[in-house]
Amino acid sequence: MKIAIGSDHGGFALKKGILALLQVLGHDIEDVGCFDIESVDYPQLADAVCKKVIKGKAEKGILICGTGIGMSMAANKHDTIRAALCSEQYTARMSREHNDANVLCMGERVTGPGIAEEIVRTWLSTDFGGGRHLRRIELFS
Ligand code: RB5
């Protein structure tokens, strides 16, 4: 799967671990930055990943900051982006099954690397349920 990924400085270390996992899983990854721990503004990275998804250049996006909150707020400003902030596997699965989330957000200062890897595995391998859930996401304005 083609996946766009981005982080700010607060999510940079966790992103490195997730990049390694995505490579092992055989995904086609585009890292939009940041590329070191120098302080950057997370909305710019959220925009870069969301634009890839909106333009069809990536099927899904992953965004990581310190808490995941800023990234999810910024991502959800974009039409057709359904970003889910997840800190455990259950919401990761449900965000795909019920909400057809197309962007996953996580917080490096909240979620340890082992749990984050399980979240990513679950999120990427869970299909949207469709049916009544499709009707509901179509009601988003
Ligand atoms: C950066 O210090 C921090 O504010 C950012 O990574 C994120 O947690 C914002 O929501």
PDB file of C-alpha atoms and ligand atoms in Angstrom:
ATOM      1  CA  MET A   1       0.000   0.000   0.000  1.00  0.00           C
ATOM      2  CA  LYS A   2       1.179   3.516  -0.756  1.00  0.00           C
ATOM      3  CA  ILE A   3       1.427   5.365   2.571  1.00  0.00           C
ATOM      4  CA  ALA A   4       2.403   8.980   3.253  1.00  0.00           C
ATOM      5  CA  ILE A   5       3.902   9.598   6.685  1.00  0.00           C
ATOM      6  CA  GLY A   6       4.920  12.748   8.502  1.00  0.00           C
ATOM      7  CA  SER A   7       5.866  13.941  11.952  1.00  0.00           C
ATOM      8  CA  ASP A   8       7.003  17.032  13.761  1.00  0.00           C
ATOM      9  CA  HIS A   9      10.024  17.008  16.097  1.00  0.00           C
ATOM     10  CA  GLY A  10       7.812  15.653  18.906  1.00  0.00           C
ATOM     11  CA  GLY A  11       7.010  12.572  16.848  1.00  0.00           C
ATOM     12  CA  PHE A  12      10.274  12.131  15.011  1.00  0.00           C
ATOM     13  CA  ALA A  13      11.689   9.230  17.071  1.00  0.00           C
ATOM     14  CA  LEU A  14       8.454   7.228  16.942  1.00  0.00           C
ATOM     15  CA  LYS A  15       8.186   7.874  13.206  1.00  0.00           C
ATOM     16  CA  LYS A  16      11.601   6.260  12.698  1.00  0.00           C
ATOM     17  CA  GLY A  17      10.345   3.076  14.344  1.00  0.00           C
ATOM     18  CA  ILE A  18       7.111   3.101  12.357  1.00  0.00           C
ATOM     19  CA  LEU A  19       9.034   3.634   9.114  1.00  0.00           C
ATOM     20  CA  ALA A  20      11.080   0.521   9.881  1.00  0.00           C
ATOM     21  CA  LEU A  21       7.887  -1.459  10.524  1.00  0.00           C
ATOM     22  CA  LEU A  22       6.269  -0.238   7.295  1.00  0.00           C
ATOM     23  CA  GLN A  23       9.350  -1.297   5.359  1.00  0.00           C
ATOM     24  CA  VAL A  24       9.252  -4.781   6.904  1.00  0.00           C
ATOM     25  CA  LEU A  25       5.559  -5.014   5.990  1.00  0.00           C
ATOM     26  CA  GLY A  26       6.439  -4.147   2.386  1.00  0.00           C
ATOM     27  CA  HIS A  27       4.574  -0.871   2.031  1.00  0.00           C
ATOM     28  CA  ASP A  28       5.445   1.856  -0.465  1.00  0.00           C
ATOM     29  CA  ILE A  29       6.281   4.757   1.862  1.00  0.00           C
ATOM     30  CA  GLU A  30       6.644   8.468   1.270  1.00  0.00           C
ATOM     31  CA  ASP A  31       8.108  10.367   4.231  1.00  0.00           C
ATOM     32  CA  VAL A  32       7.223  14.068   3.916  1.00  0.00           C
ATOM     33  CA  GLY A  33       9.347  15.074   6.926  1.00  0.00           C
ATOM     34  CA  CYS A  34      10.467  16.274   9.322  1.00  0.00           C
ATOM     35  CA  PHE A  35      13.938  14.794   8.941  1.00  0.00           C
ATOM     36  CA  ASP A  36      15.589  15.771  12.247  1.00  0.00           C
ATOM     37  CA  ILE A  37      14.625  16.955  15.730  1.00  0.00           C
ATOM     38  CA  GLU A  38      14.726  20.671  14.962  1.00  0.00           C
ATOM     39  CA  SER A  39      11.473  22.324  16.022  1.00  0.00           C
ATOM     40  CA  VAL A  40       8.890  22.572  13.216  1.00  0.00           C
ATOM     41  CA  ASP A  41       5.200  23.476  12.973  1.00  0.00           C
ATOM     42  CA  TYR A  42       3.040  20.347  12.869  1.00  0.00           C
ATOM     43  CA  PRO A  43       0.229  21.783  10.652  1.00  0.00           C
ATOM     44  CA  GLN A  44       2.670  21.974   7.745  1.00  0.00           C
ATOM     45  CA  LEU A  45       3.432  18.274   8.004  1.00  0.00           C
ATOM     46  CA  ALA A  46      -0.259  17.448   8.439  1.00  0.00           C
ATOM     47  CA  ASP A  47      -1.017  19.415   5.258  1.00  0.00           C
ATOM     48  CA  ALA A  48       1.715  17.632   3.313  1.00  0.00           C
ATOM     49  CA  VAL A  49       0.415  14.162   4.229  1.00  0.00           C
ATOM     50  CA  CYS A  50      -3.254  15.068   3.738  1.00  0.00           C
ATOM     51  CA  LYS A  51      -2.579  16.525   0.297  1.00  0.00           C
ATOM     52  CA  LYS A  52      -0.973  13.223  -0.755  1.00  0.00           C
ATOM     53  CA  VAL A  53      -4.081  11.346   0.359  1.00  0.00           C
ATOM     54  CA  ILE A  54      -6.534  13.842  -1.177  1.00  0.00           C
ATOM     55  CA  LYS A  55      -4.718  13.772  -4.527  1.00  0.00           C
ATOM     56  CA  GLY A  56      -4.616   9.969  -4.536  1.00  0.00           C
ATOM     57  CA  LYS A  57      -0.841   9.885  -4.320  1.00  0.00           C
ATOM     58  CA  ALA A  58      -1.168   7.859  -1.129  1.00  0.00           C
ATOM     59  CA  GLU A  59      -3.970   5.537  -0.061  1.00  0.00           C
ATOM     60  CA  LYS A  60      -3.484   6.303   3.624  1.00  0.00           C
ATOM     61  CA  GLY A  61      -1.556   8.710   5.826  1.00  0.00           C
ATOM     62  CA  ILE A  62       0.156   8.467   9.190  1.00  0.00           C
ATOM     63  CA  LEU A  63       0.903  11.551  11.309  1.00  0.00           C
ATOM     64  CA  ILE A  64       2.841  11.646  14.562  1.00  0.00           C
ATOM     65  CA  CYS A  65       3.456  14.549  16.926  1.00  0.00           C
ATOM     66  CA  GLY A  66       3.989  14.779  20.675  1.00  0.00           C
ATOM     67  CA  THR A  67       0.383  14.041  21.618  1.00  0.00           C
ATOM     68  CA  GLY A  68      -1.195  13.363  18.212  1.00  0.00           C
ATOM     69  CA  ILE A  69      -3.772  16.041  19.039  1.00  0.00           C
ATOM     70  CA  GLY A  70      -2.404  18.879  16.918  1.00  0.00           C
ATOM     71  CA  MET A  71      -1.892  16.575  13.950  1.00  0.00           C
ATOM     72  CA  SER A  72      -5.434  15.222  14.167  1.00  0.00           C
ATOM     73  CA  MET A  73      -6.943  18.691  14.479  1.00  0.00           C
ATOM     74  CA  ALA A  74      -4.968  19.989  11.511  1.00  0.00           C
ATOM     75  CA  ALA A  75      -5.657  16.898   9.383  1.00  0.00           C
ATOM     76  CA  ASN A  76      -9.406  16.988  10.007  1.00  0.00           C
ATOM     77  CA  LYS A  77      -9.605  20.532   8.596  1.00  0.00           C
ATOM     78  CA  HIS A  78      -9.225  18.958   5.140  1.00  0.00           C
ATOM     79  CA  ASP A  79     -12.283  17.824   3.195  1.00  0.00           C
ATOM     80  CA  THR A  80     -12.412  14.032   2.728  1.00  0.00           C
ATOM     81  CA  ILE A  81      -9.790  13.458   5.418  1.00  0.00           C
ATOM     82  CA  ARG A  82     -10.989  11.348   8.317  1.00  0.00           C
ATOM     83  CA  ALA A  83      -8.112  11.388  10.775  1.00  0.00           C
ATOM     84  CA  ALA A  84      -8.255   9.184  13.873  1.00  0.00           C
ATOM     85  CA  LEU A  85      -6.107   9.801  16.940  1.00  0.00           C
ATOM     86  CA  CYS A  86      -5.401   6.380  18.404  1.00  0.00           C
ATOM     87  CA  SER A  87      -3.502   5.340  21.511  1.00  0.00           C
ATOM     88  CA  GLU A  88      -4.595   1.698  21.620  1.00  0.00           C
ATOM     89  CA  GLN A  89      -5.649  -1.076  19.264  1.00  0.00           C
ATOM     90  CA  TYR A  90      -9.413  -1.044  19.815  1.00  0.00           C
ATOM     91  CA  THR A  91      -9.910   2.501  18.567  1.00  0.00           C
ATOM     92  CA  ALA A  92      -7.455   1.815  15.752  1.00  0.00           C
ATOM     93  CA  ARG A  93      -9.623  -1.097  14.562  1.00  0.00           C
ATOM     94  CA  MET A  94     -12.898   0.758  15.026  1.00  0.00           C
ATOM     95  CA  SER A  95     -11.602   3.864  13.249  1.00  0.00           C
ATOM     96  CA  ARG A  96     -11.201   1.693  10.173  1.00  0.00           C
ATOM     97  CA  GLU A  97     -14.290  -0.538  10.542  1.00  0.00           C
ATOM     98  CA  HIS A  98     -16.780   2.195  11.461  1.00  0.00           C
ATOM     99  CA  ASN A  99     -15.213   5.478  10.332  1.00  0.00           C
ATOM    100  CA  ASP A 100     -13.098   4.505   7.318  1.00  0.00           C
ATOM    101  CA  ALA A 101     -10.276   6.630   8.735  1.00  0.00           C
ATOM    102  CA  ASN A 102      -7.782   7.469   6.024  1.00  0.00           C
ATOM    103  CA  VAL A 103      -5.226   9.119   8.310  1.00  0.00           C
ATOM    104  CA  LEU A 104      -3.883   7.634  11.551  1.00  0.00           C
ATOM    105  CA  CYS A 105      -2.524  10.029  14.192  1.00  0.00           C
ATOM    106  CA  MET A 106      -0.441   9.033  17.203  1.00  0.00           C
ATOM    107  CA  GLY A 107       1.448  10.797  19.964  1.00  0.00           C
ATOM    108  CA  GLU A 108       5.029   9.836  20.717  1.00  0.00           C
ATOM    109  CA  ARG A 109       4.760  11.248  24.255  1.00  0.00           C
ATOM    110  CA  VAL A 110       1.617   9.218  24.901  1.00  0.00           C
ATOM    111  CA  THR A 111       2.039   5.878  23.152  1.00  0.00           C
ATOM    112  CA  GLY A 112       5.098   3.654  23.492  1.00  0.00           C
ATOM    113  CA  PRO A 113       6.725   2.124  20.444  1.00  0.00           C
ATOM    114  CA  GLY A 114       5.400  -1.412  20.997  1.00  0.00           C
ATOM    115  CA  ILE A 115       1.770  -0.309  21.289  1.00  0.00           C
ATOM    116  CA  ALA A 116       2.244   2.096  18.365  1.00  0.00           C
ATOM    117  CA  GLU A 117       3.434  -0.771  16.161  1.00  0.00           C
ATOM    118  CA  GLU A 118       0.382  -2.852  17.107  1.00  0.00           C
ATOM    119  CA  ILE A 119      -1.860   0.131  16.333  1.00  0.00           C
ATOM    120  CA  VAL A 120      -0.296   0.524  12.885  1.00  0.00           C
ATOM    121  CA  ARG A 121      -0.548  -3.203  12.089  1.00  0.00           C
ATOM    122  CA  THR A 122      -4.210  -3.279  13.124  1.00  0.00           C
ATOM    123  CA  TRP A 123      -5.117  -0.011  11.424  1.00  0.00           C
ATOM    124  CA  LEU A 124      -3.569  -1.009   8.101  1.00  0.00           C
ATOM    125  CA  SER A 125      -5.077  -4.496   8.063  1.00  0.00           C
ATOM    126  CA  THR A 126      -8.673  -3.607   9.018  1.00  0.00           C
ATOM    127  CA  ASP A 127     -11.231  -2.985   6.267  1.00  0.00           C
ATOM    128  CA  PHE A 128     -14.091  -0.503   6.357  1.00  0.00           C
ATOM    129  CA  GLY A 129     -17.407  -2.160   7.234  1.00  0.00           C
ATOM    130  CA  GLY A 130     -19.523  -0.083   4.800  1.00  0.00           C
ATOM    131  CA  GLY A 131     -23.334  -0.295   5.051  1.00  0.00           C
ATOM    132  CA  ARG A 132     -24.745   1.885   7.842  1.00  0.00           C
ATOM    133  CA  HIS A 133     -21.247   3.170   8.549  1.00  0.00           C
ATOM    134  CA  LEU A 134     -20.956   4.484   4.989  1.00  0.00           C
ATOM    135  CA  ARG A 135     -24.287   6.295   5.373  1.00  0.00           C
ATOM    136  CA  ARG A 136     -22.988   7.915   8.548  1.00  0.00           C
ATOM    137  CA  ILE A 137     -19.665   9.116   7.184  1.00  0.00           C
ATOM    138  CA  GLU A 138     -21.528  10.472   4.153  1.00  0.00           C
ATOM    139  CA  LEU A 139     -23.436  12.699   6.592  1.00  0.00           C
ATOM    140  CA  PHE A 140     -20.213  14.512   7.527  1.00  0.00           C
ATOM    141  CA  SER A 141     -20.347  18.088   6.282  1.00  0.00           C
TER     142      SER A 141
HETATM  143  C1  RB5 B   1       5.365  20.156  20.030  1.00  0.00           C
HETATM  144  O1  RB5 B   1       6.005  20.508  21.211  1.00  0.00           O
HETATM  145  C2  RB5 B   1       3.968  19.661  20.348  1.00  0.00           C
HETATM  146  O2  RB5 B   1       3.144  20.730  20.659  1.00  0.00           O
HETATM  147  C3  RB5 B   1       3.412  18.882  19.176  1.00  0.00           C
HETATM  148  O3  RB5 B   1       4.257  17.814  18.882  1.00  0.00           O
HETATM  149  C4  RB5 B   1       2.039  18.264  19.377  1.00  0.00           C
HETATM  150  O4  RB5 B   1       1.986  17.530  20.546  1.00  0.00           O
HETATM  151  C5  RB5 B   1       0.896  19.157  19.217  1.00  0.00           C
HETATM  152  O5  RB5 B   1      -0.264  18.769  19.305  1.00  0.00           O
END
